[in-house]
mmCIF file of C-alpha atoms in Angstrom:
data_model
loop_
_atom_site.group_PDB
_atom_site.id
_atom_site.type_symbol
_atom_site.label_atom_id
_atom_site.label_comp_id
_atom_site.label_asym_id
_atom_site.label_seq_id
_atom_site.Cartn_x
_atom_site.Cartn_y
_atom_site.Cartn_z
ATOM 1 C CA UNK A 1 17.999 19.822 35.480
ATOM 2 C CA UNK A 2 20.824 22.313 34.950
ATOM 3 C CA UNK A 3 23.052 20.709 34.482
ATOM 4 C CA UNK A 4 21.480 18.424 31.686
ATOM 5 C CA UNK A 5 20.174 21.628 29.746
ATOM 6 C CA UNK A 6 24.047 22.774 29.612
ATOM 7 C CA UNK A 7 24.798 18.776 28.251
ATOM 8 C CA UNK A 8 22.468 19.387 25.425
ATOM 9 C CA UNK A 9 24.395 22.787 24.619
ATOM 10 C CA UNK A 10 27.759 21.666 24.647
ATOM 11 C CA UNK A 11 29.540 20.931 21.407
ATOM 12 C CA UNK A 12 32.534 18.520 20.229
ATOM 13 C CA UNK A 13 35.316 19.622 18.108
ATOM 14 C CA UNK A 14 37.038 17.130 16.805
ATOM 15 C CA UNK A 15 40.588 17.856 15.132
ATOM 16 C CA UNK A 16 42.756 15.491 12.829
ATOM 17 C CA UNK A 17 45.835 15.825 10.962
ATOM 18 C CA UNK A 18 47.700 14.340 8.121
ATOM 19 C CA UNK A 19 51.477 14.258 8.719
ATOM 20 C CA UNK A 20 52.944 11.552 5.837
ATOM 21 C CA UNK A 21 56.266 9.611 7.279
ATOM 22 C CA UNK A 22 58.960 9.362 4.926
ATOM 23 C CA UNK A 23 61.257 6.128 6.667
ATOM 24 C CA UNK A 24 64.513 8.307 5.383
ATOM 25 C CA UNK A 25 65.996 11.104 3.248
ATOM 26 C CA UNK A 26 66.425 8.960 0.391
ATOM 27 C CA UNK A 27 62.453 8.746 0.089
ATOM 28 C CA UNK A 28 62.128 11.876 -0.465
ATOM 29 C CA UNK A 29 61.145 13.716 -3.947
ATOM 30 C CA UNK A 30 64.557 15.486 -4.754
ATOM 31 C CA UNK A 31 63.662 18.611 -4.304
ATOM 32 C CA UNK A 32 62.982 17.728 -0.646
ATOM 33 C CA UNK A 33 65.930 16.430 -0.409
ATOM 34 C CA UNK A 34 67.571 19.028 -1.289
ATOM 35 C CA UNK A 35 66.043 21.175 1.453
ATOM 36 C CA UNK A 36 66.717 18.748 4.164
ATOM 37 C CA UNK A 37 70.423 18.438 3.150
ATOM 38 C CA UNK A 38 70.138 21.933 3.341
ATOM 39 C CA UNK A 39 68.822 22.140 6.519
ATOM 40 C CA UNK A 40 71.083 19.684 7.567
ATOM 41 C CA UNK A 41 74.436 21.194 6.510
ATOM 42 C CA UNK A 42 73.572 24.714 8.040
ATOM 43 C CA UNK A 43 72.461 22.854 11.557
ATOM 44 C CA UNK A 44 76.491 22.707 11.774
ATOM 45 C CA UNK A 45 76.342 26.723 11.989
ATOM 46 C CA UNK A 46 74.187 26.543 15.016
ATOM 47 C CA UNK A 47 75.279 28.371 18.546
ATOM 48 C CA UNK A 48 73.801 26.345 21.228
ATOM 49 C CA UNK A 49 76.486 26.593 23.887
ATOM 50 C CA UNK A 50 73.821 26.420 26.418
ATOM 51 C CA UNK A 51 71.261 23.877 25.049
ATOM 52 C CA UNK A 52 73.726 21.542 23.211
ATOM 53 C CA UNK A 53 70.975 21.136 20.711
ATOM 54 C CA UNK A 54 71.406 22.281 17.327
ATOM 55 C CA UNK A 55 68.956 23.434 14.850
ATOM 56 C CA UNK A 56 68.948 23.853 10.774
ATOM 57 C CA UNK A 57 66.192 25.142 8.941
ATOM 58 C CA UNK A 58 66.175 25.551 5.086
ATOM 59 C CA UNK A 59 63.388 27.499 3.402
ATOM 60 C CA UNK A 60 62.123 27.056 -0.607
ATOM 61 C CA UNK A 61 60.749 30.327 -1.703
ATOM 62 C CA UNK A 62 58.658 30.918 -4.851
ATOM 63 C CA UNK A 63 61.462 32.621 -6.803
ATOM 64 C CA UNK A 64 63.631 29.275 -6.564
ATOM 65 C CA UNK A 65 65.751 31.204 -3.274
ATOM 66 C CA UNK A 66 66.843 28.784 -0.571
ATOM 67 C CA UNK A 67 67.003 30.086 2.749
ATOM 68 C CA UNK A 68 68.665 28.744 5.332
ATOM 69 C CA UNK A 69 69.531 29.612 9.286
ATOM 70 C CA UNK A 70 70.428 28.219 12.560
ATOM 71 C CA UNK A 71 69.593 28.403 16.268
ATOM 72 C CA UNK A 72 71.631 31.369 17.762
ATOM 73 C CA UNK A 73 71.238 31.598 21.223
ATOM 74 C CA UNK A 74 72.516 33.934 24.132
ATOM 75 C CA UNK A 75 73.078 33.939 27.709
ATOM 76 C CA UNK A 76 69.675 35.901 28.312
ATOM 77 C CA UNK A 77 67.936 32.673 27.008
ATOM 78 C CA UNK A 78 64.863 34.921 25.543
ATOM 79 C CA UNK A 79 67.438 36.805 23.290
ATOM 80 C CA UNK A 80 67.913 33.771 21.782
ATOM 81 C CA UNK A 81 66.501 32.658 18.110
ATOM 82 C CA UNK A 82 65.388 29.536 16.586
ATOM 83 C CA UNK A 83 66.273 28.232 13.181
ATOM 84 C CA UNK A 84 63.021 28.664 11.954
ATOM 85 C CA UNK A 85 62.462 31.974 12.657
ATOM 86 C CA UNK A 86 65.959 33.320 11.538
ATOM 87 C CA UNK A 87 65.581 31.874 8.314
ATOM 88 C CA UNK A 88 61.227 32.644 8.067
ATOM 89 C CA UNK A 89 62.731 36.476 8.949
ATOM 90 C CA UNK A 90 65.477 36.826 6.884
ATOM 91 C CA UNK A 91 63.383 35.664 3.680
ATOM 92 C CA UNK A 92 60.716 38.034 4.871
ATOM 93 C CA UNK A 93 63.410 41.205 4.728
ATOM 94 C CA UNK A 94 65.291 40.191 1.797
ATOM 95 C CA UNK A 95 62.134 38.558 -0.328
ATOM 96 C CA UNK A 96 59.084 40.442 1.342
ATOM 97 C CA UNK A 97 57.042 39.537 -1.675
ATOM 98 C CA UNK A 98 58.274 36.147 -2.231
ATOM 99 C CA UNK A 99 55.283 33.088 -1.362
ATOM 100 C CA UNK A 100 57.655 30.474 0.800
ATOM 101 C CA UNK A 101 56.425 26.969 -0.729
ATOM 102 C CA UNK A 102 58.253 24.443 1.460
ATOM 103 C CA UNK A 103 60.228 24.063 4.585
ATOM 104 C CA UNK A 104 62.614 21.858 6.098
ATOM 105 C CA UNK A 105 63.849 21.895 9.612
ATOM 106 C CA UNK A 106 66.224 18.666 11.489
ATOM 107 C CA UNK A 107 67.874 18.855 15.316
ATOM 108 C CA UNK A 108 70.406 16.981 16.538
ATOM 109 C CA UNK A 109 71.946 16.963 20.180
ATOM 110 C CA UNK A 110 75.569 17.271 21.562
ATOM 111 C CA UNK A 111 74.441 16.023 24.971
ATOM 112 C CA UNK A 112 73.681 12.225 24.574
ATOM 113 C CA UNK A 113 76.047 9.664 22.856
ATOM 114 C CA UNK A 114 73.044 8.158 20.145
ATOM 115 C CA UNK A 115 71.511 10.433 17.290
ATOM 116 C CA UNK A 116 68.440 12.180 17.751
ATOM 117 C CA UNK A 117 66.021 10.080 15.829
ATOM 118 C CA UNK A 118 62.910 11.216 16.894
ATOM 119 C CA UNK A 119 61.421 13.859 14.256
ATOM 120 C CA UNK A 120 61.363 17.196 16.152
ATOM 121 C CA UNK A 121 58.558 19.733 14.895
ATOM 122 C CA UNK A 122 58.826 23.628 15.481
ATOM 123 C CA UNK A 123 58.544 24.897 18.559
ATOM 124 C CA UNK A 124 55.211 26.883 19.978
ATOM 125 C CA UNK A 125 56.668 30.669 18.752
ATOM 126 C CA UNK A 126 58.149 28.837 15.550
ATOM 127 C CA UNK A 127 54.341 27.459 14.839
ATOM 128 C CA UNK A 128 52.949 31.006 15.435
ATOM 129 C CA UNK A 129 55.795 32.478 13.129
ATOM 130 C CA UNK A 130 54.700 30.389 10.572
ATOM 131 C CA UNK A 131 51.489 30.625 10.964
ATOM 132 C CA UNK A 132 51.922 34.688 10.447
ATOM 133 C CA UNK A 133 53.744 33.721 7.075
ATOM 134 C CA UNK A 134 51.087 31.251 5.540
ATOM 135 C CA UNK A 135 48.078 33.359 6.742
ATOM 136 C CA UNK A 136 49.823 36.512 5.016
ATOM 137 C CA UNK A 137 50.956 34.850 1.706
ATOM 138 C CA UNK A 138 47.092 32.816 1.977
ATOM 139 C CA UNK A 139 49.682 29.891 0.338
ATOM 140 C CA UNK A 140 50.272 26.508 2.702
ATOM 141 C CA UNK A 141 53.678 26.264 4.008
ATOM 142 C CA UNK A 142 54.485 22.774 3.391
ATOM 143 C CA UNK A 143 56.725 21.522 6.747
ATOM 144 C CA UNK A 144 59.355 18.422 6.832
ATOM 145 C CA UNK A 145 61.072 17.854 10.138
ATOM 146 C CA UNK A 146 63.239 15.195 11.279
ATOM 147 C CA UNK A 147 65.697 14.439 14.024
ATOM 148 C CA UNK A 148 69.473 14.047 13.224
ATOM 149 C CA UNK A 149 68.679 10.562 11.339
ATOM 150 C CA UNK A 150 65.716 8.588 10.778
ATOM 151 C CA UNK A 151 62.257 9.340 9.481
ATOM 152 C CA UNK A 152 60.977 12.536 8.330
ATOM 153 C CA UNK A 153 57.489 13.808 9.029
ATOM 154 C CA UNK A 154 55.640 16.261 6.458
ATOM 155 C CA UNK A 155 53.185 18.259 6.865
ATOM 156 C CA UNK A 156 51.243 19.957 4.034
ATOM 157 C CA UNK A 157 49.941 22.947 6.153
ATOM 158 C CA UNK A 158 51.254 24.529 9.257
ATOM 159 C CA UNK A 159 47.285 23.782 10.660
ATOM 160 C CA UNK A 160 48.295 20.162 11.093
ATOM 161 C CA UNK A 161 51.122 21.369 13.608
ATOM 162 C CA UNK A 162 48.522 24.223 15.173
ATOM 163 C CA UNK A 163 45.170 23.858 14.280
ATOM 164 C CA UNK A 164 43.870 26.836 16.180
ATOM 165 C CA UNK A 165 46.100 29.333 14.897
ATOM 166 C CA UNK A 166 46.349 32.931 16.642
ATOM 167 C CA UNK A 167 45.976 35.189 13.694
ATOM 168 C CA UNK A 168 45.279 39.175 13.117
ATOM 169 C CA UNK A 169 41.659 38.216 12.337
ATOM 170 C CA UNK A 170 41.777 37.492 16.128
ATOM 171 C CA UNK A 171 42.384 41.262 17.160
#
């Protein structure tokens, strides 16, 4: 009996998201492509000694600014910083009132002998960086990510990528 009374109060969430493929760069609106060449131009400047696996980011704020970084990483692996992140924090020290409208972000590897074609999304402390961004500027973050070739994903929200977002609201 108690354990059908706790059946009846149990709920279902139910989450979906909306990620659009584009098949390759060239699909893109131009703007976009921009950004991804961006992105991809400044992956070159990544240091991944250790991971072999480079990352480029490229940011589109408000005020026309495009951002860019690359993974740097370090020895003491936590030291480390993704692509994401350097270029989300740099635009929030230089342009701390600036509303970031779009982002790109592609990954390639040194270790195997074929491209990376798989899109790669941001990592679990890249999502929550983001998500710290778009929740502060109350503005989407609109999110492209692709491998080193191929198809690119987009997302018009970070909450596609992490629907239950850890936010201040929370504390």
């Amino acid at each position: 009996m108690q354990l059908k009374k706790q059946l009846l109060l149990m709920k279902e969430i139910i989450i979906t998201s909306k990620i659009t493929v584009f098949e390759t760069i060239q699909e893109l609106p131009l703007a976009e492509q921009n950004l991804m060449l961006k992105a991809v131009e400044v992956r070159k400047n990544a240091y991944a000694p250790y991971s072999k696996f480079r990352v480029g980011a490229a940011l589109l704020l408000d005020n026309g600014e495009i951002i860019v970084g690359s993974n740097q990483e370090n020895a003491a692996y936590p030291s480390g910083l993704c692509a994401e992140r350097v270029a989300i924090f740099y635009a929030g020290a230089i342009y701390p009132e600036a509303t970031i409208l779009k982002m790109a972000i592609t990954a390639a590897s040194d270790n195997n002998n074929n491209k990376t074609t798989t899109p790669v999304p941001p990592c679990g402390a890249c999502r929550q960086s983001i998500a710290e961004y778009e929740i502060r500027q109350d503005t989407p973050i609109e999110i492209y990510y692709m491998g080193e070739t191929g198809s690119i994903h987009q997302s018009a929200s970070l909450k596609n990528l992490l629907p239950f977002m850890f936010e201040k609201k929370l504390l």
